[in-house]
Short mmCIF file of C-alpha atoms and ligand atoms in Angstrom, two decimals:
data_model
loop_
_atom_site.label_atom_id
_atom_site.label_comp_id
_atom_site.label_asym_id
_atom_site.label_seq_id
_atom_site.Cartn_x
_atom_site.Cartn_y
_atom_site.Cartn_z
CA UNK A 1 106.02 190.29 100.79
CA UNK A 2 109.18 191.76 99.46
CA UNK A 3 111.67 188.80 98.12
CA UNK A 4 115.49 189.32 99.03
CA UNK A 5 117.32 187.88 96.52
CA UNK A 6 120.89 187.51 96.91
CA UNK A 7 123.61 186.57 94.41
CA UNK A 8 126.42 183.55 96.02
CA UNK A 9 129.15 182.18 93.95
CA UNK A 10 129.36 178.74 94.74
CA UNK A 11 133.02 178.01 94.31
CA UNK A 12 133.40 181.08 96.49
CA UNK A 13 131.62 182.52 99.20
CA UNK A 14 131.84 182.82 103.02
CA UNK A 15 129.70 182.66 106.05
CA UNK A 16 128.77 186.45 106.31
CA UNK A 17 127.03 185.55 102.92
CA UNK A 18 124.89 183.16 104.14
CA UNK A 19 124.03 184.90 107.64
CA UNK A 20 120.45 186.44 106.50
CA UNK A 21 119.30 183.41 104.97
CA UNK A 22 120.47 181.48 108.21
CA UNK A 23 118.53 183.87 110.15
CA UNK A 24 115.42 183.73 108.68
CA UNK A 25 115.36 179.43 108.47
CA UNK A 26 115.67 179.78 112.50
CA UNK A 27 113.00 182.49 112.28
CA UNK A 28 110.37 179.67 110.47
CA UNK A 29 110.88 181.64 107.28
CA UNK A 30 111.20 180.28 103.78
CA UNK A 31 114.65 180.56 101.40
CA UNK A 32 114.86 179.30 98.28
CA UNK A 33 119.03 177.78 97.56
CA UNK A 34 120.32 175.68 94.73
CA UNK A 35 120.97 172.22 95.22
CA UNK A 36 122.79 169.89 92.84
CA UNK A 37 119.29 168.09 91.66
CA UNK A 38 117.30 171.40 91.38
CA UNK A 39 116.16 174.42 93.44
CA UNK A 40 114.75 173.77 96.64
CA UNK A 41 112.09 176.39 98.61
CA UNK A 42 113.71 175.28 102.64
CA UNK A 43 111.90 175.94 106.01
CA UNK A 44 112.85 174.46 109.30
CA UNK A 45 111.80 170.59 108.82
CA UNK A 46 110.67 170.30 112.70
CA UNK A 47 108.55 173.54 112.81
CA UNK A 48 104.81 173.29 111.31
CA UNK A 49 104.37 176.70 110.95
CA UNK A 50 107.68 176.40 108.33
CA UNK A 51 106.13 174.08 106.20
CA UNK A 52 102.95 175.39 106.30
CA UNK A 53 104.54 178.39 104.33
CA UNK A 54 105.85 175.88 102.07
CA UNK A 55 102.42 174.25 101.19
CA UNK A 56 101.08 177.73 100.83
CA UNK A 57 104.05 179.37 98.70
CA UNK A 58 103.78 176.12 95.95
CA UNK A 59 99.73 175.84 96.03
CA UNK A 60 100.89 171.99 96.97
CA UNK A 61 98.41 169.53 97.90
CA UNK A 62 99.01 168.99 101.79
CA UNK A 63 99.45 165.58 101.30
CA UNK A 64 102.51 165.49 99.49
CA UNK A 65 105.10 164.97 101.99
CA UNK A 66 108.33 167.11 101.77
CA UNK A 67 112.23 165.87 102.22
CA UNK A 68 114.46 166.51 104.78
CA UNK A 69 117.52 167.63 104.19
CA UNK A 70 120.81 167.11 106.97
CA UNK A 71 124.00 167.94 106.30
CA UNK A 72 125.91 165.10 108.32
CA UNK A 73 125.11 161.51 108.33
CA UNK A 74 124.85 161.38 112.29
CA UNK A 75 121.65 163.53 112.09
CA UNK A 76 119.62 160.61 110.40
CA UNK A 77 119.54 158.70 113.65
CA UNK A 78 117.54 162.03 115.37
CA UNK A 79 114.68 162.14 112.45
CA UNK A 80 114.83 158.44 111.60
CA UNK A 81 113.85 155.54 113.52
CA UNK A 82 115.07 151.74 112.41
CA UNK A 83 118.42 152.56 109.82
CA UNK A 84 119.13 149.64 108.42
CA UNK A 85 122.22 148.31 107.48
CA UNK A 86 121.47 148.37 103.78
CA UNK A 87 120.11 152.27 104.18
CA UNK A 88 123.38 152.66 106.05
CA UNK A 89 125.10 151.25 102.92
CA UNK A 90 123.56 153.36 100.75
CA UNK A 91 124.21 156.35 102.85
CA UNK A 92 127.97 155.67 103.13
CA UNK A 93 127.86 155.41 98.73
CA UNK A 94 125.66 158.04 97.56
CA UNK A 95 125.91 160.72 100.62
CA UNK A 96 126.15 163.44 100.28
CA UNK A 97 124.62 163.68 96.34
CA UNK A 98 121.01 162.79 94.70
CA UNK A 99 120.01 160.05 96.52
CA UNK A 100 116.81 160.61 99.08
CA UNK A 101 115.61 157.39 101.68
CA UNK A 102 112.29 156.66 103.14
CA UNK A 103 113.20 155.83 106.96
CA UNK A 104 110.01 155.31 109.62
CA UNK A 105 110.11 158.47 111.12
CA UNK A 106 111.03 159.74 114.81
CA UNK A 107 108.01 161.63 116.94
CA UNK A 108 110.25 165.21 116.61
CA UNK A 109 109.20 165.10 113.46
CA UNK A 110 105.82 166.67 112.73
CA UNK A 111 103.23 165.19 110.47
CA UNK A 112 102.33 168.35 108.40
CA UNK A 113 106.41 167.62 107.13
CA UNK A 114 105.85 163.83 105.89
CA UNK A 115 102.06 164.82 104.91
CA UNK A 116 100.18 162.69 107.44
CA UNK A 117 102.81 159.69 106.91
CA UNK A 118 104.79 158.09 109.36
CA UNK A 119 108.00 157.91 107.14
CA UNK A 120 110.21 160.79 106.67
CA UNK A 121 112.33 161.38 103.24
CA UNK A 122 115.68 162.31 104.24
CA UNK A 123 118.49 163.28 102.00
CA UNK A 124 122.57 164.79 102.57
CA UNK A 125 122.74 167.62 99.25
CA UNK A 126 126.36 167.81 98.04
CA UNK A 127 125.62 171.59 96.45
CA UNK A 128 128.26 173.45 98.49
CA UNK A 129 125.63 176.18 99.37
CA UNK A 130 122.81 173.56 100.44
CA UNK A 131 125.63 171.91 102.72
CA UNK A 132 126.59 175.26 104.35
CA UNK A 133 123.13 176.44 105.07
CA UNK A 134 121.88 173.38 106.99
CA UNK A 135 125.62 173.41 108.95
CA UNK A 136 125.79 176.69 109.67
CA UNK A 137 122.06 177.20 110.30
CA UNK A 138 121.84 174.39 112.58
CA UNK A 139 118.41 173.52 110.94
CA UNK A 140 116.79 170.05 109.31
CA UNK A 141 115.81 172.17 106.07
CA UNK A 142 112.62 170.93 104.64
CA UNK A 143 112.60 171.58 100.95
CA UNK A 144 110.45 170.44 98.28
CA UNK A 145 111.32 171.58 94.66
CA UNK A 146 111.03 175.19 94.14
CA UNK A 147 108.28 175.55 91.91
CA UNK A 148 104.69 176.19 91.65
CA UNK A 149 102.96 173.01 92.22
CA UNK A 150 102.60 171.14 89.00
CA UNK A 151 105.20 173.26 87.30
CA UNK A 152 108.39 172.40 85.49
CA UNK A 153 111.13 172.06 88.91
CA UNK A 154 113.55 174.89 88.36
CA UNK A 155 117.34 174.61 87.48
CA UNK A 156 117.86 178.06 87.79
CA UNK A 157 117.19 181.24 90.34
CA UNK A 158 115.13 182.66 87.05
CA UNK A 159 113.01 180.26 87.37
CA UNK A 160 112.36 180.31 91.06
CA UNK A 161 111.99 183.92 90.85
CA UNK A 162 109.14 183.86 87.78
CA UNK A 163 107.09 181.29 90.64
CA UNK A 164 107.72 182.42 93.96
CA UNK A 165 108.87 186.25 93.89
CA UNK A 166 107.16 187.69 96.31
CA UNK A 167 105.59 184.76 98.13
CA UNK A 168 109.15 184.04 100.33
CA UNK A 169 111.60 186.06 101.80
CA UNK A 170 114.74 184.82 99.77
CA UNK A 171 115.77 183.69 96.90
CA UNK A 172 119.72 182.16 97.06
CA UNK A 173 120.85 182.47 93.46
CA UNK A 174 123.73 180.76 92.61
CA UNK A 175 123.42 179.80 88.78
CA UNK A 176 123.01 176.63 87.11
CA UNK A 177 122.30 173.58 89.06
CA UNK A 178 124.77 170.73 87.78
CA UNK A 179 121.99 167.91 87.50
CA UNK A 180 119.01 169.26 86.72
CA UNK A 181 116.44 166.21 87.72
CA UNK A 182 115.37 165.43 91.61
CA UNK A 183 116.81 162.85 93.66
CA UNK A 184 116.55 159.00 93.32
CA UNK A 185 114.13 158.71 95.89
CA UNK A 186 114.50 154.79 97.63
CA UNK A 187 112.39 153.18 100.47
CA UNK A 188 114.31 151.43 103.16
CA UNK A 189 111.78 151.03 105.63
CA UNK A 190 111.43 147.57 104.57
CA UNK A 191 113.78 144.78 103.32
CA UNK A 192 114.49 145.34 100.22
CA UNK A 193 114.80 148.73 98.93
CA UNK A 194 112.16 150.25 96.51
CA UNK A 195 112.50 153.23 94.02
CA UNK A 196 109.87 155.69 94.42
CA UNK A 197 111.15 157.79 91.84
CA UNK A 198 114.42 157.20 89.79
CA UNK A 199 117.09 159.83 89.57
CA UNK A 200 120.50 160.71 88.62
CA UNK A 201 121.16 157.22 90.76
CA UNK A 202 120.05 154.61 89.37
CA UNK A 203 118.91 151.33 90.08
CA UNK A 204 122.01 149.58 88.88
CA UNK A 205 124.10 151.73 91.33
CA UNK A 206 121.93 151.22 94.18
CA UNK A 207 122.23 147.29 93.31
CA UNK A 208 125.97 147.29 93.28
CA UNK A 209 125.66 148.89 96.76
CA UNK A 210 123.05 146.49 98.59
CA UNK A 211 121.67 143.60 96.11
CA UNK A 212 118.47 143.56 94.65
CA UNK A 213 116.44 146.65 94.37
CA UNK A 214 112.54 146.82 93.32
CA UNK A 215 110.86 149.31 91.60
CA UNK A 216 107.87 151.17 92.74
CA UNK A 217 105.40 149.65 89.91
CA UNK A 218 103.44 152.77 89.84
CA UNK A 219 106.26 154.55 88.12
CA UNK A 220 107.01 151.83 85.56
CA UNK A 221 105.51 151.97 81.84
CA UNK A 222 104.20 154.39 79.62
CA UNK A 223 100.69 153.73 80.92
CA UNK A 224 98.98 155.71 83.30
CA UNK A 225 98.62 152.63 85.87
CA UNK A 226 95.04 153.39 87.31
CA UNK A 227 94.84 150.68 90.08
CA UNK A 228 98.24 150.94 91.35
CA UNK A 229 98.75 153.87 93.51
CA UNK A 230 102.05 155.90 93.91
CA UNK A 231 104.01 155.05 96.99
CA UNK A 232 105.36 158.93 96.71
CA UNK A 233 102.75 160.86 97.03
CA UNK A 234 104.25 163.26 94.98
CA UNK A 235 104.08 160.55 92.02
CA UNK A 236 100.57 160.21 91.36
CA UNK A 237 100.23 164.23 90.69
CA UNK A 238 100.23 165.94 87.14
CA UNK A 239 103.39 167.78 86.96
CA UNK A 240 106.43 169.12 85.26
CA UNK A 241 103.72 170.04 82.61
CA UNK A 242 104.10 172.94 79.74
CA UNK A 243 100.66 174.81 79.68
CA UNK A 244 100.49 173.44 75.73
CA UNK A 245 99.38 170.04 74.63
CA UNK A 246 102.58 167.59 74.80
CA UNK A 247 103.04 164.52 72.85
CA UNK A 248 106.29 162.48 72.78
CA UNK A 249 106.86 160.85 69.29
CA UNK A 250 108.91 157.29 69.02
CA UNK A 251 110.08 154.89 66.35
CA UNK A 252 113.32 155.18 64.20
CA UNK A 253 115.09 158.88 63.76
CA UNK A 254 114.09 159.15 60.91
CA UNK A 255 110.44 157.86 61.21
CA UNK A 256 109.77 160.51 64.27
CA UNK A 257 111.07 163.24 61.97
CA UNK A 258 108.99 163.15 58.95
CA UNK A 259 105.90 162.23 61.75
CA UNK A 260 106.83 165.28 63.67
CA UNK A 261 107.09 167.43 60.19
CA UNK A 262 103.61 165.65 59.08
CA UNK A 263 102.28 166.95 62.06
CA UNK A 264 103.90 170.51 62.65
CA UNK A 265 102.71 171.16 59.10
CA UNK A 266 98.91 170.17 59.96
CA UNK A 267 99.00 172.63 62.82
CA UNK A 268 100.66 175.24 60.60
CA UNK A 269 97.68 174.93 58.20
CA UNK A 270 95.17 174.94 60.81
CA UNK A 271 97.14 178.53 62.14
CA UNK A 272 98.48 176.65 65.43
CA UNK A 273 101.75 177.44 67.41
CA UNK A 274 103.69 174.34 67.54
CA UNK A 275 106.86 173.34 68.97
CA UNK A 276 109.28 170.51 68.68
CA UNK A 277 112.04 169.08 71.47
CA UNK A 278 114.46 167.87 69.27
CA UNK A 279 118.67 166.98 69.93
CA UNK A 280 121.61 168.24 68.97
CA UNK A 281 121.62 165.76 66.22
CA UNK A 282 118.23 166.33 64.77
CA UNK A 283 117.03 169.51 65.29
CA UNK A 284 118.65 170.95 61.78
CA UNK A 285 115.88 168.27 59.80
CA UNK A 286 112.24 169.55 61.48
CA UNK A 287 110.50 171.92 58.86
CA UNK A 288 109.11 174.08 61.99
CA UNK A 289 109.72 177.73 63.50
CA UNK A 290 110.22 176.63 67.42
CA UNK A 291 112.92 174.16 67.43
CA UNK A 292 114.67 173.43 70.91
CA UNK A 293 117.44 170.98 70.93
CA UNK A 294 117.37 169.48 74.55
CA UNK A 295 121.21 168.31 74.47
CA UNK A 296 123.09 166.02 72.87
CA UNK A 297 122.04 161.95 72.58
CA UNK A 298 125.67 161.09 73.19
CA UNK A 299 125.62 163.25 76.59
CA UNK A 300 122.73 162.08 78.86
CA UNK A 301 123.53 164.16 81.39
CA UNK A 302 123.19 167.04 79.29
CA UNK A 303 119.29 166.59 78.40
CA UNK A 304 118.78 166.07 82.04
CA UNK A 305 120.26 169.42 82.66
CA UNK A 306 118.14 170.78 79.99
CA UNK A 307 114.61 169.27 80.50
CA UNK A 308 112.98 171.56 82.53
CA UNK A 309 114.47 175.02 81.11
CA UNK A 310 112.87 173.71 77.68
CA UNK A 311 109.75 172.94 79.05
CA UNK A 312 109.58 176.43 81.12
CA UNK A 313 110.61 177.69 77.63
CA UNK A 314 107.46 176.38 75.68
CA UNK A 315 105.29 178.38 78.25
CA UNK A 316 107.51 181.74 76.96
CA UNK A 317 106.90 180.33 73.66
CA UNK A 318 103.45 180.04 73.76
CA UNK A 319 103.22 176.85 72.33
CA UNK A 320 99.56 175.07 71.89
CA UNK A 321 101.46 171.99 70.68
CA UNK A 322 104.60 170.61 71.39
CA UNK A 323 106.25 167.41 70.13
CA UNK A 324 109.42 165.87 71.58
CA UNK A 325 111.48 163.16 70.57
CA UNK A 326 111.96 160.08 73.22
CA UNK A 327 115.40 158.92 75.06
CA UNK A 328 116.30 155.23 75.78
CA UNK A 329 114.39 154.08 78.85
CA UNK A 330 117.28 153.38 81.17
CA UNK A 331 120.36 154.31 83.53
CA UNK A 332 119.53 158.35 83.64
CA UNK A 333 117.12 158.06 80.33
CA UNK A 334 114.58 156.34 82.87
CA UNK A 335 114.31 159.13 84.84
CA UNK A 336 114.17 161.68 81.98
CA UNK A 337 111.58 159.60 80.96
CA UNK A 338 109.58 159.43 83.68
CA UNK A 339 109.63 163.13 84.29
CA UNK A 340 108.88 163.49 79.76
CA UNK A 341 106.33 161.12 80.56
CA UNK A 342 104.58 162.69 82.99
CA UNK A 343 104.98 166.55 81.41
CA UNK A 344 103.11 165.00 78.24
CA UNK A 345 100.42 163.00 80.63
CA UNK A 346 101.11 159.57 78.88
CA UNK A 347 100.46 161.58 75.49
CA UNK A 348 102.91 158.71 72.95
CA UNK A 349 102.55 158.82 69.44
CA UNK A 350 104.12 156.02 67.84
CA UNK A 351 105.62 157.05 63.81
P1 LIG B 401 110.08 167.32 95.73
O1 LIG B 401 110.96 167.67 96.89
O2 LIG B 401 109.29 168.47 95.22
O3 LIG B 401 110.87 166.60 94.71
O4 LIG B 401 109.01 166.31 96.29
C1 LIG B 401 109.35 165.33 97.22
C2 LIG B 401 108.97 163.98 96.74
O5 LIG B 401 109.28 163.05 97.79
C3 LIG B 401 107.48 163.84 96.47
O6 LIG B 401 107.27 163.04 95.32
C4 LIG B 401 107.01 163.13 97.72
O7 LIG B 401 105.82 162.42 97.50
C5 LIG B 401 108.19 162.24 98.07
N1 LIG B 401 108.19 161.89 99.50
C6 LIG B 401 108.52 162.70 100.52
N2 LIG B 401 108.36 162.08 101.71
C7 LIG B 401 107.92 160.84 101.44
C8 LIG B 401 107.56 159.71 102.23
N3 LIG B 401 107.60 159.75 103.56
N4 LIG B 401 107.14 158.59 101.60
C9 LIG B 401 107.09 158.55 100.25
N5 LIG B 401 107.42 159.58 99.44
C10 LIG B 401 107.82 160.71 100.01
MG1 LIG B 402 108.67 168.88 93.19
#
């Protein structure tokens, strides 16, 4: 299949722009757009033969449900059943933006979109282009990340293209996505709201919003937890993982350093390729040839941004071994984290 890739400005473009890609949602075909969280590959939600293309395009498991995205709060009441008061409170704070909710889900939505479940992920994008598809389109866009399954989630059309070229029929690219990590994802089906996966939002903000908030205990901890299974399905995959052996190194600054030097020159004997995720601050003190600085420790929101394109990067790189540096394990650092976490498969190494 040939992929159409077309270049939109998003502080600048009109409807004509977004007429083929509009066509081919209603036609049950697959576009990839940028959202403000990362890329997603979108199909029409409500049609199985959409998201079977999606399952096929990513090689993802079947039972990894995808999200939903609307473009106007009103539409949750057609694909959700039971909104709560406290979902509707969290709607009303964090819509549109990177905040996704688990509602019980309504019969028009099929089961090969929630992966068997009968909960539906629904979420209102704020990326200008993501908004204007799923108005003017008139479609509930279905759109997991736009990666390969298991892959790095991409931040920019480059990266959607090096996965999926060829496998859809269009690629939206409209640069750099602003956030970088995917959505807070929080279950309201119940009382009290659970994080399935933290985000850009985090649980702090969700608690101003609607009281105490619980966390999904599969997702807590630098241990893989083996009895405790991942209320996102998504969760309990290996993914956002380099090809090359990851390890993330903690203790004091300068304890990491002179571990991560110990150990980059150990590979260097041996003839290894090794690679260290350092910071803006450090990355001038490691005594090794691939040295990435991730962002800066005084911007979090700048090593969110960065995360993936670094990891992506190690593949270019070739790197057999790659050692990165940890962040503070809350607000945003919990979810870079958890993503770190799971790209090095619970691979620590304390210095
Ligand atoms: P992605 O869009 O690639 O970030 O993947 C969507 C994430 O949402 C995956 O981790 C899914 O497991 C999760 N998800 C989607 N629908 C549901 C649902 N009904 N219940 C729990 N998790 C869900
Ligand atoms: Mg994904």
């Amino acid at each position: 299949m040939e992929t159409r890739i077309q270049k939109i400005d998003p502080e600048n473009f009109n409807d004509e722009e977004l007429k083929t890609a509009c066509e081919i949602l209603k036609s049950n075909g697959l576009v990839a757009f940028p959202t403000e969280t990362v890329y997603g590959l979108g199909g029409d939600a409500l049609h199985p033969e959409a998201s079977s293309k999606i399952y096929a395009a990513k090689g993802r498991p079947s039972d990894n449900p995808l999200i939903v995205h609307i473009a106007d709060k009103e539409s949750i009441y057609e694909i959700a059943d039971e909104v709560s008061e406290k979902a509707e409170k969290l709607a009303d704070a964090f819509w549109p933006g990177p905040m996704t909710m688990i509602f019980k889900k309504k019969e028009i939505v099929p089961y090969s979109t929630t992966g068997g479940l009968d909960t539906v992920a629904v979420r209102m994008p704020s990326h200008p282009i993501a908004m204007e598809l799923i108005r003017q389109s008139g479609v509930y866009i279905a759109a997991p990340s736009a990666n390969t399954s298991g892959r790095p989630s991409p931040t920019k059309a480059e990266h959607v293209i090096e996965d999926l070229n060829g496998k859809i029929d269009m690629i939206i690219d409209g640069g750099a996505v602003g956030i970088g990590l995917e959505s807070t994802i929080v279950d309201v089906s119940g009382d009290i709201p659970v994080i399935l996966r933290p985000g850009y939002i985090t649980a702090a903000m969700l608690e101003e919003v609607v009281g105490e908030v619980k966390i999904d205990p599969a997702i807590v901890g630098k241990v893989m937890q083996k009895n405790i299974i991942a209320k996102a399905p998504g969760m309990k995959y290996r993914h956002y993982a380099p090809k090359g052996n990851m390890a993330i190194v903690e203790g004091d600054t300068d304890n990491v350093i002179r571990k991560i030097n110990e150990l980059v020159c150990a590979h260097k004997e041996k003839g290894q390729r090794v690679a260290v995720i350092a910071t803006e601050e450090t990355k001038d003190r490691y005594e090794c040839d691939i040295v990435r600085s991730i962002g800066s420790r005084k911007c979090e929101g700048s090593i969110a941004a960065g995360l993936y394109d670094i990891l992506r990067e190690m593949d270019h790189l070739e790197a057999e071994y790659i050692y990165a540096e940890s962040f503070e394990n809350d607000k945003l650092g919990s979810a870079i984290m958890n993503r770190m976490i799971k790209a090095a498969a619970y691979n620590f190494i304390q210095a």
